[in-house]
Structure formats: structure tokens, C-alpha cells
GROMACS .gro file of C-alpha atoms in nm:
model
  225
    1MET     CA    1  -0.004   0.000  -0.014
    2GLY     CA    2   0.296   0.238   0.082
    3THR     CA    3   0.453   0.188  -0.244
    4ARG     CA    4   0.125   0.228  -0.445
    5ILE     CA    5   0.046   0.561  -0.249
    6PHE     CA    6   0.419   0.683  -0.308
    7ASN     CA    7   0.399   0.632  -0.681
    8TYR     CA    8   0.067   0.790  -0.697
    9ILE     CA    9   0.195   1.105  -0.505
   10LYS     CA   10   0.485   1.105  -0.739
   11TYR     CA   11   0.293   1.105  -1.039
   12ILE     CA   12   0.061   1.405  -0.890
   13ILE     CA   13   0.374   1.609  -0.823
   14GLU     CA   14   0.520   1.541  -1.158
   15CYS     CA   15   0.200   1.649  -1.295
   16ILE     CA   16   0.191   1.999  -1.093
   17GLY     CA   17   0.547   2.045  -1.187
   18GLU     CA   18   0.478   2.050  -1.545
   19VAL     CA   19   0.204   2.339  -1.481
   20ILE     CA   20   0.447   2.527  -1.269
   21TYR     CA   21   0.756   2.507  -1.497
   22PRO     CA   22   0.617   2.460  -1.836
   23TYR     CA   23   0.908   2.570  -2.015
   24GLU     CA   24   1.195   2.385  -1.835
   25ASN     CA   25   1.159   2.042  -2.006
   26LYS     CA   26   1.430   1.807  -1.971
   27CYS     CA   27   1.500   1.483  -2.175
   28VAL     CA   28   1.385   1.186  -1.965
   29ILE     CA   29   1.668   1.012  -2.087
   30CYS     CA   30   2.002   1.247  -2.118
   31GLU     CA   31   1.829   1.511  -1.896
   32LYS     CA   32   1.941   1.778  -2.145
   33TYR     CA   33   1.704   2.090  -2.145
   34ILE     CA   34   1.483   2.059  -2.464
   35GLU     CA   35   1.191   2.279  -2.639
   36GLU     CA   36   1.069   1.924  -2.743
   37ASP     CA   37   0.839   1.745  -2.504
   38LEU     CA   38   0.967   1.431  -2.276
   39ILE     CA   39   1.250   1.338  -2.500
   40CYS     CA   40   1.553   1.500  -2.729
   41LYS     CA   41   1.548   1.452  -3.100
   42GLU     CA   42   1.909   1.283  -3.053
   43CYS     CA   43   1.758   1.019  -2.793
   44LEU     CA   44   1.433   0.972  -2.978
   45ASN     CA   45   1.639   0.919  -3.307
   46ALA     CA   46   1.850   0.669  -3.140
   47ILE     CA   47   1.539   0.422  -3.079
   48LYS     CA   48   1.536   0.115  -3.299
   49HIS     CA   49   1.185   0.078  -3.438
   50CYS     CA   50   1.089  -0.261  -3.533
   51SER     CA   51   0.879  -0.367  -3.865
   52ASP     CA   52   0.850  -0.735  -3.774
   53VAL     CA   53   0.509  -0.910  -3.732
   54LYS     CA   54   0.547  -1.196  -3.529
   55ILE     CA   55   0.307  -1.492  -3.541
   56ILE     CA   56   0.264  -1.658  -3.187
   57GLU     CA   57   0.149  -2.009  -3.243
   58LYS     CA   58   0.055  -2.303  -3.000
   59GLY     CA   59  -0.144  -2.604  -3.112
   60LYS     CA   60  -0.414  -2.481  -3.321
   61ASN     CA   61  -0.438  -2.120  -3.218
   62CYS     CA   62  -0.221  -1.827  -3.350
   63PHE     CA   63  -0.202  -1.451  -3.301
   64SER     CA   64  -0.037  -1.168  -3.442
   65ALA     CA   65   0.187  -0.965  -3.245
   66PHE     CA   66   0.321  -0.595  -3.343
   67PRO     CA   67   0.626  -0.480  -3.156
   68THR     CA   68   0.701  -0.120  -3.146
   69CYS     CA   69   1.052  -0.114  -3.103
   70TYR     CA   70   1.363  -0.351  -3.022
   71TYR     CA   71   1.443  -0.397  -2.644
   72SER     CA   72   1.785  -0.246  -2.639
   73GLY     CA   73   1.947   0.086  -2.573
   74ILE     CA   74   1.699   0.395  -2.505
   75MET     CA   75   1.375   0.186  -2.554
   76MET     CA   76   1.532  -0.068  -2.273
   77GLU     CA   77   1.631   0.224  -2.058
   78LEU     CA   78   1.254   0.371  -2.098
   79ILE     CA   79   1.092   0.056  -2.019
   80LEU     CA   80   1.300  -0.024  -1.730
   81ASN     CA   81   1.234   0.342  -1.583
   82LEU     CA   82   0.875   0.290  -1.608
   83LYS     CA   83   0.863  -0.074  -1.486
   84TYR     CA   84   1.085  -0.055  -1.172
   85LYS     CA   85   1.141   0.334  -1.089
   86GLY     CA   86   0.768   0.467  -1.162
   87ASP     CA   87   0.900   0.710  -1.407
   88PHE     CA   88   0.582   0.817  -1.581
   89LYS     CA   89   0.731   1.058  -1.811
   90SER     CA   90   0.919   0.741  -1.969
   91GLY     CA   91   0.580   0.572  -1.981
   92GLU     CA   92   0.436   0.869  -2.164
   93VAL     CA   93   0.708   0.856  -2.439
   94ILE     CA   94   0.660   0.478  -2.484
   95ALA     CA   95   0.295   0.523  -2.507
   96ASN     CA   96   0.338   0.795  -2.750
   97LEU     CA   97   0.556   0.550  -2.980
   98MET     CA   98   0.294   0.275  -2.949
   99CYS     CA   99   0.009   0.526  -3.059
  100ARG     CA  100   0.230   0.570  -3.353
  101LYS     CA  101   0.259   0.193  -3.427
  102ALA     CA  102  -0.118   0.140  -3.382
  103LYS     CA  103  -0.206   0.419  -3.634
  104GLU     CA  104   0.050   0.275  -3.869
  105ILE     CA  105  -0.075  -0.079  -3.882
  106ASN     CA  106  -0.414   0.069  -3.904
  107ILE     CA  107  -0.599  -0.232  -3.719
  108ASN     CA  108  -0.982  -0.193  -3.670
  109THR     CA  109  -1.062  -0.261  -3.276
  110ASP     CA  110  -1.344  -0.233  -3.066
  111ILE     CA  111  -1.163  -0.213  -2.727
  112ILE     CA  112  -0.832  -0.216  -2.567
  113THR     CA  113  -0.704  -0.436  -2.270
  114PHE     CA  114  -0.375  -0.541  -2.112
  115VAL     CA  115  -0.183  -0.806  -1.974
  116PRO     CA  116  -0.255  -0.804  -1.602
  117SER     CA  117  -0.007  -0.817  -1.317
  118SER     CA  118  -0.028  -1.049  -1.027
  119LYS     CA  119  -0.172  -0.903  -0.705
  120LYS     CA  120   0.177  -0.949  -0.542
  121SER     CA  121   0.341  -0.756  -0.804
  122TYR     CA  122   0.071  -0.482  -0.816
  123LYS     CA  123   0.117  -0.431  -0.448
  124LYS     CA  124   0.516  -0.402  -0.489
  125ARG     CA  125   0.499  -0.168  -0.760
  126GLY     CA  126   0.159  -0.005  -0.686
  127TYR     CA  127   0.068   0.015  -1.072
  128ASN     CA  128   0.068  -0.237  -1.363
  129GLN     CA  129   0.299  -0.066  -1.653
  130SER     CA  130   0.080  -0.259  -1.931
  131GLU     CA  131  -0.229  -0.076  -1.794
  132TYR     CA  132  -0.066   0.240  -1.754
  133LEU     CA  133   0.037   0.204  -2.145
  134ALA     CA  134  -0.300   0.102  -2.256
  135ARG     CA  135  -0.465   0.361  -2.055
  136ASN     CA  136  -0.278   0.617  -2.250
  137ILE     CA  137  -0.295   0.467  -2.579
  138SER     CA  138  -0.679   0.427  -2.526
  139LYS     CA  139  -0.702   0.814  -2.475
  140SER     CA  140  -0.500   0.887  -2.801
  141ILE     CA  141  -0.640   0.660  -3.030
  142ASN     CA  142  -0.997   0.694  -2.876
  143ILE     CA  143  -1.072   0.318  -2.818
  144PRO     CA  144  -1.222   0.246  -2.498
  145MET     CA  145  -0.987   0.038  -2.255
  146VAL     CA  146  -1.142  -0.241  -2.084
  147HIS     CA  147  -1.044  -0.449  -1.775
  148CYS     CA  148  -1.130  -0.801  -1.851
  149LEU     CA  149  -0.834  -1.012  -1.781
  150LYS     CA  150  -0.688  -1.120  -1.446
  151LYS     CA  151  -0.386  -1.320  -1.311
  152ASN     CA  152  -0.495  -1.571  -1.062
  153ILE     CA  153  -0.165  -1.726  -1.027
  154ASN     CA  154   0.166  -1.575  -0.861
  155THR     CA  155   0.416  -1.702  -1.086
  156LYS     CA  156   0.781  -1.668  -1.142
  157ASP     CA  157   0.958  -1.378  -1.276
  158GLN     CA  158   1.018  -1.451  -1.661
  159ILE     CA  159   1.363  -1.283  -1.643
  160GLY     CA  160   1.636  -1.576  -1.648
  161LEU     CA  161   1.401  -1.841  -1.772
  162ASN     CA  162   1.444  -2.033  -2.097
  163ARG     CA  163   1.210  -2.067  -2.391
  164ILE     CA  164   1.043  -2.383  -2.256
  165GLU     CA  165   1.041  -2.244  -1.918
  166ARG     CA  166   0.887  -1.964  -1.985
  167TRP     CA  167   0.582  -2.115  -2.164
  168LEU     CA  168   0.531  -2.347  -1.875
  169ASN     CA  169   0.561  -2.079  -1.593
  170VAL     CA  170   0.266  -1.874  -1.726
  171LYS     CA  171   0.034  -2.185  -1.855
  172ASP     CA  172  -0.303  -2.129  -1.698
  173SER     CA  173  -0.233  -1.827  -1.506
  174PHE     CA  174  -0.475  -1.593  -1.670
  175LYS     CA  175  -0.856  -1.565  -1.684
  176VAL     CA  176  -1.130  -1.352  -1.819
  177TYR     CA  177  -1.370  -1.201  -1.555
  178ASN     CA  178  -1.585  -0.956  -1.785
  179GLU     CA  179  -1.701  -1.195  -2.056
  180ARG     CA  180  -1.981  -0.928  -2.175
  181TYR     CA  181  -1.707  -0.680  -2.276
  182VAL     CA  182  -1.541  -0.926  -2.479
  183GLU     CA  183  -1.797  -1.165  -2.662
  184ASN     CA  184  -1.767  -1.075  -3.044
  185LYS     CA  185  -1.497  -0.807  -3.028
  186ARG     CA  186  -1.202  -0.712  -3.176
  187ILE     CA  187  -0.937  -0.662  -2.888
  188LEU     CA  188  -0.624  -0.489  -2.903
  189LEU     CA  189  -0.408  -0.658  -2.631
  190ILE     CA  190  -0.116  -0.430  -2.469
  191ASP     CA  191   0.199  -0.569  -2.310
  192ASP     CA  192   0.558  -0.396  -2.250
  193VAL     CA  193   0.793  -0.652  -2.388
  194LEU     CA  194   0.760  -0.954  -2.601
  195THR     CA  195   0.991  -1.217  -2.587
  196THR     CA  196   0.884  -1.590  -2.643
  197GLY     CA  197   0.528  -1.450  -2.652
  198ALA     CA  198   0.385  -1.696  -2.415
  199THR     CA  199   0.233  -1.439  -2.157
  200SER     CA  200   0.062  -1.253  -2.469
  201PHE     CA  201  -0.045  -1.584  -2.632
  202TYR     CA  202  -0.231  -1.712  -2.322
  203CYS     CA  203  -0.404  -1.391  -2.242
  204ALA     CA  204  -0.495  -1.382  -2.626
  205ASN     CA  205  -0.606  -1.744  -2.598
  206GLU     CA  206  -0.818  -1.659  -2.300
  207LEU     CA  207  -0.993  -1.380  -2.469
  208LYS     CA  208  -1.086  -1.615  -2.746
  209LYS     CA  209  -1.198  -1.878  -2.557
  210SER     CA  210  -1.447  -1.616  -2.412
  211GLY     CA  211  -1.593  -1.518  -2.755
  212ALA     CA  212  -1.364  -1.257  -2.881
  213LYS     CA  213  -1.373  -1.221  -3.270
  214GLU     CA  214  -1.017  -1.136  -3.297
  215ILE     CA  215  -0.724  -1.048  -3.088
  216PHE     CA  216  -0.420  -0.835  -3.216
  217ILE     CA  217  -0.127  -0.782  -2.968
  218LEU     CA  218   0.073  -0.446  -2.952
  219THR     CA  219   0.393  -0.452  -2.732
  220ALA     CA  220   0.619  -0.169  -2.670
  221ALA     CA  221   0.944  -0.388  -2.783
  222LYS     CA  222   1.078  -0.706  -2.872
  223SER     CA  223   1.335  -0.927  -2.693
  224ASP     CA  224   1.505  -1.251  -2.730
  225VAL     CA  225   1.566  -1.517  -2.495
   0.00000   0.00000   0.00000
């Protein structure tokens, strides 16, 4: 609870600071004073964009995933800042890039949802980074965000696990709890990093079993095991 309150207060203070000092913008990466919002042109241009479409397949089911960038360099730093430091300005930069990607791929969707975190992880951080990204993307592209997935098992962290272990680790750990919002809908599923695709696949598969018409996956970055 303490961490959650701290991160919320931090976010409010950052918003107030932007109102009081609107012209003192600093790059979230190099901290250089800039006229641009949030990130300087040099750091922005150094981000490696990804044009790949990853087909995540298991058994008879497969889903298309669209990574925005590669998980390296500045993009990695932005994601780590959001995920572990509660840096919502870095999160804004990521969300803006993901919005551009969403418009670029031009997928027709009815709702946006996100990969849920466990209660343990949410309690520790005070927020879910994928939910934060989904909320920002929803506002930008004017598609409603819906809470419809939950993680019902506290799994190990995927970091350090090999490909097979990652798939086994998250199997059967996600459930749909708002089926009325899912049935016959085209859904955009948001996550931060795509590695093996196991987490995204099992979330998408649950949505499909609950009657979703189509599921597309949009991630901030693509990594390799």
C-alpha cells in the first residue's frame, strides 16, 4: 500500500511541476534541456523501431503481435524506468511511440485491454505498467480500455527462464472475468515486452475462448531469450 501511494503522489507532483515550470523541459534520458516534450531528438532518433510482425502459435491457435521497437539501448532504458522506477514520463514516451505504431498498422479494434499483473506484483509496484500504457493509448486513439483479464496465479518472474520454462511458467495463469465486454469484439492487447510471446499468447487465448472475434497484440518492444 505504501509503494502504491508513493508512486501515485510522485505522479501528481510531476503533473504539478509541469504546470508550474512548463518551459523547463528536460529529456527523460539524457536530462538535457529541450524545447521538445519529454525526449530530445537525438535520444528519440536513437531508438530502433521494429517492422516485424511476430506470429505466436501454439497448437491450433495463433495470434499476430506487433512490437513497436527493439528492446535495446534507449527503449530498454525507458521500459526499465517505467517498470521499476515509476517514471511515468518515460511511460508517456513509450505510449506515444506505441500510438504511432497502432495508427501505422491501422487495425480495426473495438476495445483495448492489457496483460494483467499478479496481486503480489501490483502491491509491490503500486501500478501495472501495461495498464498504464493501455490507458494512455486508449485516450490517444479514442478506443475504450476495458479491464477483462486477471492473473490468478503468482508465477515466477520470466527473467532468467529459457523458452520452454517461460511457456510452462505462465500456462493457465490468466482468466477472463468480464466476458460481456469480450464477446464478438476485436481486441487490442497491450504488453510491455514481447520475448517468447507466451504471456501474450495465453492472455489472447483466454480472450478467444471467451468469444472474442479477433485479438491483436501490440507491445512496446521485442526481445530475444
